[in-house]
Amino acid sequence: MLGHGAIKFRAGDDGFGIDKAAEALDLALTLDDPGLEWRAVHFRAGVAIAYDDGVSAARDYAEALALARRHGLAAAEAVSVYSLGAAAWVAGDPPAAGEFIR
């Protein structure tokens, strides 16, 4: 589902594939799959970045970071921290971005 969402995103789909990310999140919760749950939430944040909505992206990236930490997903945690910096940059807060991207 996330792959399909990514194809829709890159193809210029009006919804940027968010519908597939929502399906993937529902499936992850049903299957109790923390890795898939993280990927779906992180994808949703990426859609917010595509809409230049750094505030919404930061909210979703923070959720992804909490998921990664709760489930011991070290690589996902690192990506989430970096992504929070990108969201801060898009939101127009370079000092906050610098705190995440070092």
Coordinates of C-alpha atoms in Angstrom, one line a residue:
M1 CA 0.0 0.0 0.0
L2 CA 2.8 2.4 0.8
G3 CA 4.5 1.6 -2.4
H4 CA 1.3 2.3 -4.3
G5 CA 1.0 5.5 -2.3
A6 CA 4.5 6.5 -3.2
I7 CA 3.8 5.9 -6.9
K8 CA 0.6 8.1 -6.7
F9 CA 2.7 10.7 -4.8
R10 CA 5.4 10.8 -7.5
A11 CA 2.8 10.7 -10.3
G12 CA 1.2 13.9 -9.1
D13 CA -1.9 12.4 -7.5
D14 CA -4.0 15.2 -6.0
G15 CA -4.0 13.4 -2.6
F16 CA -0.3 12.6 -2.8
G17 CA -1.2 8.9 -2.0
I18 CA -2.4 9.8 1.5
D19 CA -5.3 7.4 1.0
K20 CA -2.9 4.4 0.7
A21 CA -0.9 5.7 3.7
A22 CA -4.1 5.6 5.7
E23 CA -4.9 2.1 4.6
A24 CA -1.3 1.0 5.5
L25 CA -1.7 2.6 8.9
D26 CA -5.0 0.7 9.5
L27 CA -3.4 -2.5 8.4
A28 CA -0.3 -1.9 10.6
L29 CA -2.6 -1.4 13.7
T30 CA -4.6 -4.5 12.8
L31 CA -1.4 -6.6 12.4
D32 CA 0.3 -4.9 15.4
D33 CA 3.3 -4.2 13.1
P34 CA 5.3 -1.2 14.6
G35 CA 7.6 -0.9 11.6
L36 CA 4.7 -0.6 9.2
E37 CA 3.0 1.8 11.6
W38 CA 6.1 4.0 11.7
R39 CA 6.4 4.0 7.9
A40 CA 2.7 5.0 7.4
V41 CA 2.9 7.8 9.9
H42 CA 6.2 9.0 8.4
F43 CA 4.7 8.9 4.9
R44 CA 1.8 11.0 6.1
A45 CA 4.3 13.6 7.4
G46 CA 6.0 13.6 4.0
V47 CA 2.7 14.4 2.4
A48 CA 2.4 17.4 4.7
I49 CA 5.9 18.5 3.6
A50 CA 4.8 18.3 0.0
Y51 CA 2.0 20.7 0.9
D52 CA 4.6 23.0 2.6
D53 CA 2.8 22.4 5.9
G54 CA 5.8 22.1 8.3
V55 CA 3.6 22.4 11.4
S56 CA 1.5 19.3 10.4
A57 CA 4.6 17.5 9.3
A58 CA 6.3 18.1 12.6
R59 CA 3.3 16.7 14.5
D60 CA 3.3 13.6 12.4
Y61 CA 7.1 13.2 12.6
A62 CA 7.0 13.6 16.3
E63 CA 4.4 10.8 16.4
A64 CA 6.7 8.7 14.2
L65 CA 9.6 9.5 16.6
A66 CA 7.6 8.4 19.6
L67 CA 6.7 5.1 17.8
A68 CA 10.3 4.4 16.9
R69 CA 11.5 5.0 20.5
R70 CA 8.7 3.0 22.0
H71 CA 9.4 0.0 19.8
G72 CA 13.2 0.3 19.7
L73 CA 13.5 1.1 16.0
A74 CA 16.8 2.8 16.1
A75 CA 17.1 3.6 12.4
A76 CA 13.5 4.9 12.3
E77 CA 14.3 7.0 15.3
A78 CA 17.3 8.6 13.5
V79 CA 15.2 9.3 10.4
S80 CA 12.4 10.8 12.5
V81 CA 14.8 13.2 14.3
Y82 CA 16.3 14.4 11.0
S83 CA 12.8 14.7 9.5
L84 CA 11.7 16.9 12.4
G85 CA 14.5 19.2 11.4
A86 CA 13.2 19.3 7.8
A87 CA 9.7 20.1 9.1
A88 CA 11.0 22.9 11.2
W89 CA 12.8 24.3 8.2
V90 CA 9.6 24.1 6.1
A91 CA 7.7 25.8 8.9
G92 CA 10.1 28.7 8.8
D93 CA 12.1 28.0 12.0
P94 CA 15.7 27.5 11.0
P95 CA 17.0 27.7 14.6
A96 CA 14.7 24.7 15.5
A97 CA 15.8 22.9 12.4
G98 CA 19.4 23.3 13.4
E99 CA 18.6 21.6 16.7
F100 CA 17.5 18.4 14.9
I101 CA 20.0 18.4 12.0
R102 CA 23.5 18.2 13.2

